[in-house]
Amino acid sequence: MKNLIKSIIGVVGLVNAAGLDQTETNGNSLLGTFDAPVLSALPGSTWGEKTLETTNVYKNSPNTGKLRKYNFDISRGLLAPDGVNASLILVNGAFPGPTIEANWGDTFQITVNNKIEGPEAGTSLHWHGLLQHETPWMDGVPSVTQCPIAPGQSFTYTFKADRPGTSWWHSHYAAQTAGGLHGAMIIHGPIPAGVTYDYDLGPVLLSDHYFIDYRELLQGYLSVPLDLIFSDNNLINGKGQFDCSKTNRTCTPNAGYSKFRFRSGKTHLLRLINTSAEGLQHFTIDGHSFQVIEFDFVPIKRFTTSKVTLSPGQRANILVKGIGKPNSSYWVRSDIDAVCAAPSQPHALAQIYYENSDITKAPNTNATPYTAIGCGTDPLASTVPLYPIAPPANPSTRKDLDITLGFNQTGFLQWYMNNVTFRADMNLALLSAVNNGTEYFGVPEWNVWDFGSNSSIRMLMRNYHISPHPMHLHGHDFWILAEGHGDWDGKIVNPGNPIRRDTHQLLPMDAENRPGYAVIEWVQDNPGVWAFHCHIFSHLSLGFYINVLERPDDVQNFDIPDSVQNTCVQWNAYASKNVVDQPDAGLKNRK
Ligand SMILES: *[C@@H]1O[C@H](CO)[C@@H](O)[C@H](O)[C@H]1NC(C)=O
Ligand SMILES: *[C@@H]1O[C@H](CO)[C@@H](O)[C@H](O)[C@H]1NC(C)=O
Ligand SMILES: *[C@@H]1O[C@H](CO)[C@@H](O)[C@H](O)[C@H]1NC(C)=O
Ligand SMILES: *[C@@H]1O[C@H](CO)[C@@H](O)[C@H](O)[C@H]1NC(C)=O
Ligand SMILES: *[C@@H]1O[C@H](CO)[C@@H](O)[C@H](O)[C@H]1NC(C)=O
Ligand SMILES: *[C@@H]1O[C@H](CO)[C@@H](O)[C@H](O)[C@H]1NC(C)=O
Ligand SMILES: *[C@@H]1O[C@H](CO)[C@@H](O)[C@H](O)[C@H]1NC(C)=O
Ligand SMILES: *[C@@H]1O[C@H](CO)[C@@H](O)[C@H](O)[C@H]1NC(C)=O
Ligand SMILES: [Cu+2]
């Protein structure tokens, strides 16, 4: 694919008075304001001499015994993050949802109260990138690890903060993530040797944004003929502005941008999190380059760049040196790649104000030009994990996955994994079924890939479509051994220490109709039923999903808490008395 030189030159506007209060744009969220807290490790950290260079974090998590308790009330709410009212799903009245924090080795205890009304809906929360060793039932995937939390009911997620770094939590029910039901998850831990910073400015959530409700969004994708709906805006920490001449909706033109406080000469940690429903984001800061120190929970050998590219679900921790004068201000930009998605407003902006700058004036700085290469993220070879782990040279099984788009017998668009499109049954949890010794896997559309007791799996994925797919595996990081178009030549990039991530952007088919491929490998050290899927919500909802069944014999020995089976009892009671409002194909209630 041809390289595209992108640059947005010019002044974005000098008026800076926010036309709306924070409560009108974001409810109870303080993100994107100068009141957002500067973060630091919580009192009582105990990682001691464990360093990121010498610790295999997958096997050596500390155990502090300390509980980090949160209470989440989930409800619908009307907010105008960019000046246009949108019906969102809020946690404790906030969009984005609350940032949860722990020290490495602590235990999160998060009670989720489903207060979604008008109409009611199920829900379920996933803690992206955590391993959930010994607690696979806390992974938050309805139909797989639990049943949806029924309207009016509560469920408490208890799981270990098993690895340090930056991630996020989000709904795994229907397209609620696109409706705003997500937030940051930060686990404090050791920092790499030689790295220092002065201010941890916390999460920088990059997300595409829709004016319409997530249910209408899904209806578009599930209609015949297809009614594709593109995002309306791109936000940073849930804030942005909209060109009101482009909508007939009630619209306030200067809703206000997210603002970050920088200090001249100091180093700032920003935790970038791509919470997009679709679309690759290119993140830059005018006039500043930065060092990337972590990708997707994996500390890496740091490198300096002026642009970082993230696909949905991916994260990067970056260190930004405050090279600006004390009185200066700069634009921050995150652009959705128009080649890979088609948002109506792809450019997200935020503002950096140094300590003595005039915050009533908008910055007047020029964008950093960059080259976007196709729809992939940065080259594999450029990312080297700090703690090296070599994949087994001879994995004990190899599996191919062919991904195609097609129509089902009634004319609906569906994604097919080796010719099977996924469909869930919300009335049971597959993990409990395996634990029960029930063989439920005769149902092909549950897409259960039983890898038995194999010690490691190598998977070659081929994408026969022109859109890329951010592929996310739960319960594991996987190595990415190679990627490209056409046939894999068997060569592994950095064979002694390939990049490891939990989400990887699978390349699209190229101009010569050669499939994009990626070869990944993981070790089966975590018994459970793990979701493996595309992180683009509309693809997931159209069946882009596999269940990886890992070590079923060990799953049978788990003692799953009764509260998990209770979600099914409560959901079945609800579904038997109500018409379940659940439009999507992927996670559909089949009564
Ligand atoms: C959003 O809708 C509410 C209720 O109709 C209204 O009071 C409020 O002014 C609207 N906000 C914006 C920014 O349009
Ligand atoms: C606004 O409404 C008019 C009249 O219905 C329509 O022609 C126009 O396309 C709409 N504009 C936008 C931006 O939706
Ligand atoms: C977030 O992911 C979307 C979807 O792939 C992508 O378009 C966007 O560029 C990503 N954002 C960042 C900052 O990487
Ligand atoms: C910042 O201060 C410098 C002098 O140190 C001055 O030249 C410059 O004009 C000031 N810039 C702004 C935006 O006030
Ligand atoms: C999928 O279907 C096509 C066409 O019927 C067939 O050629 C191919 O072998 C099938 N793939 C798998 C993995 O079953
Ligand atoms: C597991 O077994 C229990 C007790 O027999 C039963 O109530 C429950 O429905 C079973 N769960 C599944 C998912 O099969
Ligand atoms: C290894 O995985 C394959 C599927 O790729 C499966 O057919 C086989 O039974 C597994 N072997 C063991 C020992 O579980
Ligand atoms: C095709 O997909 C649609 C949407 O998910 C679904 O309602 C319909 O039942 C499917 N048709 C068949 C034959 O599976
Ligand atoms: Cu996809």
XYZ file of C-alpha atoms and ligand atoms in Angstrom:
704
model
C 0.000 0.000 0.000
C 1.177 3.476 -0.815
C 2.656 5.547 1.973
C 0.597 8.496 2.934
C 2.167 11.666 4.115
C -0.149 13.289 6.564
C 0.068 16.642 8.086
C -2.480 19.043 9.327
C -1.022 22.454 9.113
C -2.394 25.599 10.513
C -4.087 27.109 13.424
C -7.057 25.369 14.912
C -8.667 28.444 16.421
C -7.673 30.956 18.991
C -10.859 31.177 21.040
C -10.579 29.034 24.086
C -13.469 29.741 26.419
C -15.188 26.423 27.108
C -18.851 26.863 26.253
C -19.950 24.044 28.530
C -19.194 23.049 32.091
C -17.349 19.824 32.787
C -20.543 18.418 34.308
C -22.399 19.020 31.028
C -19.698 17.354 28.925
C -18.461 14.589 31.203
C -20.674 14.380 34.293
C -18.571 13.387 37.297
C -15.355 12.700 35.354
C -12.408 15.013 36.058
C -10.240 13.660 33.243
C -9.053 16.314 30.832
C -9.199 19.063 33.464
C -6.477 20.544 35.661
C -8.279 18.886 38.592
C -7.424 15.389 37.339
C -5.025 13.928 39.905
C -1.306 13.452 39.287
C -0.780 9.754 40.032
C 1.772 7.867 42.066
C 2.155 4.399 43.535
C -0.334 3.808 46.335
C 0.962 3.481 49.909
C 2.065 -0.018 50.871
C 3.740 -1.187 47.680
C 5.742 -4.381 48.148
C 7.396 -5.283 44.893
C 10.740 -4.762 46.671
C 13.690 -5.928 44.633
C 11.615 -7.179 41.696
C 12.689 -5.281 38.598
C 11.178 -5.253 35.155
C 14.473 -6.392 33.642
C 14.838 -9.468 35.838
C 11.278 -10.572 36.605
C 9.060 -12.828 34.562
C 5.862 -10.994 35.467
C 3.711 -13.819 34.108
C 4.985 -16.081 36.899
C 6.167 -13.848 39.722
C 3.447 -11.496 40.795
C 3.774 -10.332 44.401
C 0.864 -10.931 46.744
C 0.146 -7.984 48.977
C -3.185 -9.152 50.339
C -4.362 -5.551 50.002
C -7.885 -5.015 48.617
C -8.686 -2.089 46.299
C -12.439 -1.690 46.493
C -14.636 0.122 43.985
C -18.369 0.441 43.622
C -19.696 0.939 40.079
C -23.271 2.102 39.550
C -23.976 1.710 35.840
C -26.727 3.810 34.310
C -27.735 5.610 31.143
C -27.098 9.335 30.916
C -27.233 12.244 28.502
C -23.965 14.178 28.188
C -22.426 16.382 25.509
C -18.699 15.449 25.458
C -18.144 17.509 22.296
C -21.128 19.843 22.461
C -23.706 17.419 21.076
C -25.916 15.489 23.448
C -25.320 11.757 23.259
C -26.996 8.943 25.165
C -24.138 7.225 27.001
C -23.671 4.470 29.540
C -22.077 5.976 32.630
C -20.355 4.630 35.717
C -21.079 6.666 38.849
C -22.334 9.414 36.560
C -19.015 9.785 34.734
C -17.876 9.563 31.107
C -15.223 8.248 30.704
C -15.764 5.851 33.601
C -13.592 5.957 36.757
C -9.888 5.165 36.651
C -9.171 2.146 38.836
C -5.760 1.972 40.484
C -3.804 -0.620 42.432
C -0.259 -1.595 43.215
C 1.130 -4.689 41.552
C 0.025 -7.708 43.598
C -3.018 -6.041 45.177
C -6.509 -7.441 44.645
C -9.254 -5.447 42.969
C -12.737 -5.885 44.357
C -15.236 -4.144 42.122
C -18.948 -4.342 42.787
C -20.971 -3.648 39.659
C -24.589 -2.605 40.118
C -26.609 -2.781 36.917
C -28.913 0.245 37.089
C -29.331 0.552 33.323
C -32.896 1.618 32.587
C -34.880 3.135 29.766
C -34.551 0.481 28.394
C -32.969 -2.067 30.684
C -30.005 -4.083 29.439
C -27.576 -6.708 30.676
C -23.939 -5.830 31.242
C -20.585 -7.416 32.051
C -17.141 -5.861 32.516
C -13.797 -7.095 31.212
C -10.392 -6.106 32.655
C -8.331 -5.865 29.504
C -4.917 -7.542 29.504
C -4.955 -9.101 32.963
C -4.025 -12.756 33.110
C -6.700 -13.854 35.609
C -4.608 -16.874 36.687
C -6.844 -19.080 38.858
C -9.779 -16.657 38.404
C -10.830 -17.106 34.748
C -14.474 -16.646 35.842
C -13.705 -12.978 36.655
C -12.831 -12.159 33.033
C -16.218 -10.598 32.303
C -17.224 -12.213 29.010
C -20.958 -13.014 29.009
C -21.864 -16.491 27.729
C -18.280 -17.571 28.385
C -17.099 -16.742 31.895
C -20.438 -15.656 33.388
C -23.972 -14.720 32.343
C -24.776 -11.035 31.861
C -25.472 -9.127 35.066
C -29.254 -8.839 34.858
C -31.000 -5.466 35.241
C -31.294 -4.538 38.924
C -28.679 -7.118 39.949
C -25.104 -6.799 41.199
C -21.954 -8.810 40.761
C -18.599 -8.407 42.504
C -15.452 -8.962 40.464
C -12.505 -10.017 42.634
C -9.187 -10.482 40.846
C -5.522 -9.790 41.270
C -3.727 -6.773 39.807
C -1.402 -9.406 38.388
C 0.952 -7.249 36.303
C 2.135 -3.649 36.402
C 1.328 -1.072 33.749
C -1.463 0.662 31.893
C -4.685 -0.823 30.674
C -8.428 -0.299 30.695
C -11.673 -1.948 31.613
C -14.703 -2.048 29.333
C -18.059 -3.666 28.820
C -18.013 -6.931 26.906
C -21.760 -6.882 26.376
C -23.122 -5.860 22.962
C -21.522 -2.568 21.848
C -21.673 -0.862 25.241
C -17.974 0.039 25.033
C -18.770 2.277 22.060
C -21.553 3.749 24.215
C -18.977 4.999 26.715
C -18.817 2.122 29.192
C -15.042 2.070 29.636
C -12.288 3.573 31.779
C -8.595 3.310 32.618
C -6.954 0.659 34.808
C -3.546 1.554 36.209
C -1.369 -0.859 38.143
C 1.628 0.766 39.758
C 4.862 -1.210 39.779
C 8.591 -0.937 39.274
C 9.825 1.410 36.582
C 12.532 0.413 34.116
C 16.155 0.973 35.144
C 17.386 4.355 33.970
C 13.886 5.755 33.575
C 12.843 8.721 35.655
C 9.900 11.043 35.409
C 8.471 13.839 37.499
C 4.727 13.733 36.878
C 2.460 10.790 36.105
C -0.360 12.611 34.329
C -2.422 9.435 34.192
C -4.638 8.095 31.410
C -4.983 9.648 27.971
C -7.973 7.832 26.503
C -8.229 8.059 22.715
C -11.671 7.157 21.516
C -13.946 7.529 18.575
C -17.365 8.800 19.487
C -20.918 8.312 18.207
C -23.894 10.607 18.666
C -26.342 7.756 18.440
C -26.980 5.129 21.041
C -25.005 1.870 20.828
C -28.196 -0.068 20.053
C -28.994 2.077 17.000
C -25.390 1.656 15.955
C -25.745 -2.098 15.988
C -29.074 -1.986 14.180
C -27.309 -0.296 11.277
C -24.813 -3.113 10.997
C -27.487 -5.733 11.386
C -29.823 -4.399 8.718
C -30.326 -5.570 5.149
C -29.162 -3.748 3.138
C -26.274 -2.845 5.366
C -26.358 0.639 6.869
C -22.765 1.396 7.796
C -22.459 3.998 10.499
C -19.233 5.872 10.978
C -18.113 7.604 14.123
C -19.001 11.275 14.475
C -15.975 12.469 16.368
C -12.678 11.499 17.977
C -12.123 12.420 21.621
C -9.233 12.638 24.082
C -10.203 11.801 27.669
C -13.817 12.023 26.575
C -13.579 15.608 25.331
C -13.461 17.386 22.003
C -15.286 19.890 19.842
C -17.564 19.487 16.884
C -18.108 21.638 13.818
C -21.762 22.482 14.405
C -22.324 23.328 10.744
C -22.091 19.576 10.107
C -25.093 18.546 12.166
C -28.736 19.452 12.630
C -28.570 18.336 16.222
C -28.472 20.884 19.015
C -24.776 21.675 19.133
C -22.520 23.893 21.228
C -19.478 24.758 19.106
C -16.834 25.263 21.802
C -17.463 22.471 24.293
C -13.816 22.591 25.430
C -10.770 20.385 24.891
C -8.927 18.188 27.350
C -6.093 20.046 29.012
C -2.842 18.760 30.479
C -0.483 20.664 32.752
C 3.189 20.461 31.777
C 6.168 21.935 33.587
C 9.163 23.272 31.761
C 12.230 21.051 32.079
C 10.291 18.244 33.790
C 9.426 14.784 32.415
C 5.803 13.726 32.129
C 4.411 10.197 31.917
C 1.355 9.875 29.690
C -0.530 6.592 29.553
C -2.086 6.388 26.097
C -5.001 3.996 25.778
C -6.809 3.393 22.520
C -10.388 2.801 23.584
C -11.686 3.230 20.033
C -14.467 1.112 18.690
C -12.895 1.306 15.236
C -9.912 2.946 13.630
C -6.158 3.222 14.051
C -5.001 6.325 15.965
C -1.802 8.245 15.228
C -0.809 10.205 18.330
C 1.527 13.226 18.190
C 2.336 16.305 20.279
C 3.251 19.467 18.385
C 6.914 20.330 18.873
C 7.652 17.345 21.155
C 9.086 13.918 20.629
C 8.820 11.263 23.319
C 10.107 7.936 24.551
C 7.915 4.833 24.457
C 8.596 2.622 27.512
C 5.673 0.187 27.553
C 3.284 -1.301 25.010
C 0.200 -3.186 26.219
C 1.485 -3.935 29.760
C 4.853 -5.107 28.359
C 7.856 -2.962 29.339
C 10.058 -2.516 26.270
C 13.501 -1.204 25.383
C 12.712 2.457 25.120
C 12.870 4.271 21.831
C 12.338 7.851 20.818
C 9.698 8.826 18.293
C 7.383 11.685 17.457
C 4.383 9.493 16.608
C 2.861 6.400 18.119
C 0.208 4.338 16.370
C -2.303 2.310 18.323
C -5.125 0.072 17.188
C -8.250 -0.375 19.356
C -7.405 -1.937 22.668
C -3.693 -1.106 22.469
C -1.818 1.063 24.964
C 1.535 2.855 25.186
C 3.282 4.536 28.104
C 5.290 7.507 26.889
C 7.664 9.934 28.584
C 7.521 13.494 27.357
C 10.264 15.937 28.283
C 8.929 19.430 28.911
C 11.002 21.226 26.277
C 8.549 24.136 26.048
C 9.007 27.543 27.672
C 7.085 28.087 30.933
C 4.666 30.405 29.104
C 4.003 28.112 26.125
C 1.145 25.886 25.079
C 0.857 23.122 22.471
C -1.724 21.018 20.670
C -1.915 17.272 21.226
C -3.363 15.321 18.295
C -4.720 11.887 17.664
C -5.813 11.165 14.128
C -7.917 8.237 13.053
C -6.423 6.849 9.894
C -8.954 7.594 7.153
C -7.594 4.711 5.073
C -8.536 2.183 7.732
C -11.826 3.648 8.948
C -14.133 6.389 7.764
C -14.961 8.713 10.625
C -16.669 11.986 9.754
C -14.276 13.846 12.061
C -11.013 11.908 12.462
C -8.879 14.505 14.269
C -8.881 14.563 18.061
C -7.239 17.479 19.816
C -6.181 18.287 23.355
C -4.067 21.045 24.863
C -0.861 21.180 26.853
C -0.375 24.252 29.018
C 2.979 24.915 30.660
C 3.005 26.384 34.152
C 2.915 30.077 33.270
C 0.896 29.951 30.081
C -2.365 31.766 29.504
C -5.047 29.081 29.575
C -7.636 31.398 28.087
C -5.718 31.284 24.787
C -5.661 28.257 22.519
C -2.222 26.997 21.488
C -0.909 28.179 18.144
C 1.373 25.347 17.070
C 1.853 23.228 13.957
C 1.279 19.501 13.682
C 4.164 17.063 13.441
C 4.114 15.557 9.949
C 4.271 11.771 9.813
C 4.077 8.866 7.466
C 1.323 6.331 7.999
C 2.185 2.957 6.582
C -0.883 1.024 5.514
C -3.165 -0.025 8.334
C -0.617 -1.812 10.497
C 1.004 -0.486 13.637
C 4.732 0.121 14.119
C 7.139 -2.503 12.673
C 7.535 -5.643 14.813
C 11.329 -5.366 14.932
C 11.193 -1.928 16.564
C 9.638 -3.295 19.754
C 11.859 -5.339 22.048
C 10.548 -6.487 25.451
C 12.816 -5.592 28.403
C 12.520 -9.042 29.901
C 13.408 -11.465 27.102
C 11.421 -14.655 26.620
C 11.949 -16.913 23.612
C 8.935 -18.835 22.309
C 9.216 -22.631 22.148
C 10.811 -23.352 18.782
C 8.539 -26.324 18.195
C 5.071 -25.484 19.440
C 3.087 -28.560 20.355
C 0.285 -27.702 17.970
C -0.247 -25.407 15.006
C -3.588 -24.045 13.929
C -4.578 -21.896 10.945
C -7.335 -19.320 11.107
C -8.864 -17.965 7.887
C -10.975 -14.854 8.245
C -13.583 -13.963 5.643
C -16.612 -11.733 5.360
C -19.816 -13.129 3.913
C -23.569 -13.229 4.095
C -25.540 -15.796 6.013
C -28.537 -17.655 4.593
C -30.918 -14.850 5.453
C -28.718 -12.228 3.823
C -27.032 -10.704 6.864
C -23.402 -9.748 6.837
C -21.252 -11.957 9.094
C -17.581 -12.580 9.781
C -16.448 -16.177 9.396
C -13.594 -17.910 11.232
C -12.710 -20.979 9.160
C -16.230 -20.708 7.732
C -17.997 -20.484 11.099
C -19.589 -17.334 12.484
C -19.878 -17.085 16.259
C -23.151 -16.909 18.139
C -23.416 -16.903 21.899
C -25.958 -18.346 24.259
C -26.388 -15.839 27.056
C -28.205 -18.345 29.239
C -25.088 -20.237 30.230
C -21.397 -19.748 30.936
C -19.179 -22.091 28.921
C -16.499 -22.033 31.607
C -18.999 -23.342 34.177
C -20.130 -25.932 31.674
C -16.571 -27.221 31.238
C -16.107 -27.092 35.000
C -19.269 -29.171 35.366
C -17.862 -31.735 32.992
C -20.654 -30.952 30.564
C -19.628 -31.410 26.953
C -21.381 -28.483 25.325
C -19.160 -28.217 22.321
C -21.348 -29.944 19.815
C -22.751 -26.516 18.948
C -20.528 -25.326 16.081
C -21.545 -21.663 16.361
C -20.051 -21.437 19.867
C -16.723 -21.704 18.098
C -14.935 -23.545 20.888
C -11.393 -24.424 19.829
C -10.267 -27.103 22.260
C -6.481 -27.052 22.543
C -6.534 -29.713 25.251
C -3.317 -30.098 27.175
C -0.976 -28.844 24.438
C 1.863 -26.889 26.058
C 1.985 -24.206 23.375
C -0.019 -23.053 20.382
C 1.163 -21.395 17.200
C -1.550 -19.776 15.109
C -1.301 -18.447 11.579
C -4.100 -15.959 10.938
C -5.010 -14.921 7.412
C -7.241 -11.947 6.679
C -9.093 -12.096 3.357
C -10.619 -8.677 3.690
C -9.598 -5.076 3.121
C -10.107 -3.977 6.725
C -7.472 -4.644 9.380
C -8.418 -6.409 12.612
C -7.004 -5.682 16.072
C -6.888 -9.249 17.388
C -7.138 -9.599 21.158
C -6.605 -12.752 23.213
C -7.779 -12.866 26.811
C -5.759 -14.472 29.614
C -2.442 -14.252 27.753
C 0.139 -12.210 26.001
C 1.113 -13.806 22.721
C 4.340 -13.497 20.793
C 4.030 -12.018 17.338
C 6.468 -14.052 15.296
C 5.885 -12.562 11.864
C 3.456 -10.602 9.747
C 3.055 -9.726 6.099
C 1.020 -10.521 3.008
C 0.624 -13.798 1.159
C 2.540 -16.799 2.415
C 4.666 -16.832 5.550
C 8.261 -17.776 4.726
C 8.753 -19.364 8.151
C 11.080 -16.625 9.401
C 10.606 -15.222 12.895
C 11.333 -11.571 13.718
C 13.673 -11.295 16.763
C 13.425 -15.066 17.448
C 15.160 -14.826 20.844
C 12.771 -12.161 22.136
C 9.858 -11.358 19.839
C 7.373 -8.650 20.698
C 4.618 -9.777 23.114
C 1.231 -8.129 23.335
C -2.388 -8.931 24.087
C -3.690 -7.084 21.025
C -2.202 -7.040 17.542
C -3.429 -5.368 14.381
C -3.815 -8.065 11.697
C -2.989 -6.547 8.314
C -5.685 -6.229 5.643
C -5.605 -7.900 2.248
C -3.292 -5.972 -0.085
C -3.850 -4.494 -3.567
C -2.854 -7.813 -5.158
C -5.522 -9.635 -3.127
C -2.949 -11.381 -0.975
C -4.281 -11.970 2.531
C -2.683 -10.112 5.411
C -1.192 -12.625 7.830
C 0.206 -12.709 11.348
C 1.784 -15.631 13.170
C 1.299 -15.662 16.907
C 2.238 -18.110 19.630
C 1.314 -18.561 23.266
C 1.978 -20.977 26.107
C -0.926 -22.859 27.671
C -0.173 -22.042 31.302
C -3.557 -20.598 32.229
C -6.507 -23.013 32.248
C -9.781 -21.423 31.205
C -12.045 -20.519 28.324
C -10.509 -17.414 26.757
C -12.065 -15.035 24.313
C -10.090 -14.453 21.120
C -11.623 -11.789 18.911
C -11.387 -8.677 16.820
C -11.610 -5.548 18.982
C -13.661 -3.582 16.426
C -17.092 -3.662 18.031
C -19.054 -4.099 14.820
C -16.885 -7.030 13.747
C -17.261 -8.681 17.142
C -20.998 -8.193 16.993
C -21.065 -9.857 13.577
C -19.521 -13.042 14.873
C -15.777 -12.311 14.811
C -15.016 -14.426 17.848
C -13.442 -17.727 18.976
C -13.396 -19.423 22.386
C -9.972 -20.825 23.204
C -10.453 -23.764 25.563
C -7.217 -24.258 27.480
C -6.546 -27.354 29.627
C -10.142 -28.510 30.163
C -8.996 -31.168 32.661
C -7.603 -28.443 34.904
C -10.722 -26.318 34.425
C -12.721 -29.200 35.873
C -10.750 -28.964 39.106
C -11.604 -25.313 39.732
C -13.938 -24.373 42.534
C -15.947 -21.589 40.883
C -17.706 -19.271 43.356
C -21.497 -19.615 43.511
C -21.889 -15.923 42.667
C -20.825 -16.740 39.101
C -23.534 -19.362 38.593
C -25.956 -16.929 40.246
C -25.496 -14.524 37.333
C -26.991 -17.270 35.161
C -29.837 -17.983 37.558
C -30.657 -14.262 37.671
C -30.257 -13.726 33.942
C -32.446 -16.691 33.074
C -35.116 -15.469 35.470
C -34.970 -12.033 33.845
C -34.919 -13.327 30.268
C -37.891 -15.607 30.890
C -40.048 -12.636 31.918
C -38.753 -9.888 29.630
C -38.014 -9.354 25.987
C -34.263 -8.981 26.078
C -33.105 -5.865 24.287
C -30.028 -7.325 22.686
C -29.728 -6.632 18.998
C -26.361 -8.022 18.058
C -25.549 -11.338 16.527
C -22.412 -11.972 18.500
C -23.847 -12.037 21.939
C -27.471 -12.765 21.414
C -30.009 -14.224 23.746
C -31.513 -17.326 22.182
C -34.508 -18.365 24.191
C -28.847 18.053 26.431
O -30.189 17.708 26.657
C -30.695 18.230 27.881
C -32.090 17.658 28.080
O -32.858 17.803 26.925
C -30.688 19.740 27.819
O -31.141 20.268 29.050
C -29.270 20.205 27.575
O -29.233 21.590 27.397
C -28.679 19.549 26.335
N -27.287 19.883 26.239
C -26.719 20.296 25.106
C -25.278 20.662 25.197
O -27.294 20.354 24.050
C -30.054 19.176 7.966
O -31.407 19.042 7.588
C -31.646 19.374 6.222
C -33.147 19.357 6.001
O -33.693 18.154 6.507
C -30.896 18.390 5.327
O -31.100 18.704 3.965
C -29.424 18.491 5.637
O -28.727 17.501 4.901
C -29.169 18.266 7.118
N -27.785 18.526 7.387
C -27.017 17.737 8.095
C -25.597 18.179 8.273
O -27.424 16.708 8.581
C -6.949 3.281 17.946
O -7.378 2.186 17.196
C -8.058 2.554 16.052
C -8.587 1.334 15.373
O -7.599 0.539 14.785
C -7.129 3.279 15.128
O -7.814 3.735 13.960
C -6.560 4.452 15.848
O -5.564 5.015 15.016
C -5.928 4.001 17.142
N -5.447 5.153 17.883
C -4.180 5.251 18.298
C -3.761 6.476 18.989
O -3.419 4.375 18.085
C 7.081 33.704 26.287
O 8.172 34.367 26.843
C 9.166 34.741 25.882
C 10.314 35.371 26.618
O 10.845 34.437 27.514
C 8.556 35.690 24.880
O 9.528 35.989 23.874
C 7.354 35.045 24.241
O 6.713 35.984 23.395
C 6.366 34.581 25.285
N 5.325 33.835 24.612
C 4.044 33.929 24.933
C 3.095 33.035 24.196
O 3.641 34.701 25.772
C -14.269 -22.941 3.903
O -15.108 -23.082 2.755
C -14.395 -23.041 1.528
C -15.428 -23.019 0.403
O -16.415 -23.995 0.631
C -13.456 -24.245 1.462
O -12.721 -24.202 0.263
C -12.499 -24.199 2.637
O -11.687 -25.342 2.664
C -13.257 -24.102 3.941
N -12.296 -23.838 5.022
C -12.268 -24.544 6.149
C -11.192 -24.197 7.135
O -13.082 -25.409 6.407
C -23.551 -27.019 36.307
O -24.144 -27.934 37.208
C -25.099 -27.347 38.074
C -25.507 -28.401 39.076
O -25.874 -29.546 38.387
C -26.266 -26.853 37.256
O -27.195 -26.218 38.090
C -25.766 -25.840 36.267
O -26.818 -25.466 35.391
C -24.641 -26.413 35.433
N -24.107 -25.346 34.670
C -23.840 -25.501 33.409
C -23.302 -24.279 32.722
O -23.979 -26.544 32.834
C -3.558 -30.104 20.705
O -4.394 -29.222 19.952
C -5.043 -29.842 18.849
C -5.802 -28.733 18.124
O -4.884 -27.840 17.526
C -5.976 -30.914 19.343
O -6.578 -31.542 18.245
C -5.181 -31.917 20.136
O -6.055 -32.846 20.691
C -4.414 -31.226 21.263
N -3.534 -32.202 21.902
C -3.607 -32.481 23.194
C -2.558 -33.419 23.696
O -4.464 -32.036 23.938
C -28.219 -14.266 9.930
O -27.771 -13.238 10.814
C -28.829 -12.487 11.395
C -28.209 -11.353 12.166
O -27.305 -11.821 13.127
C -29.671 -13.399 12.265
O -30.742 -12.667 12.820
C -30.208 -14.542 11.405
O -30.874 -15.447 12.239
C -29.059 -15.270 10.702
N -29.594 -16.252 9.781
C -29.284 -17.535 9.860
C -29.881 -18.431 8.839
O -28.508 -17.956 10.709
Cu -12.198 -6.767 12.811
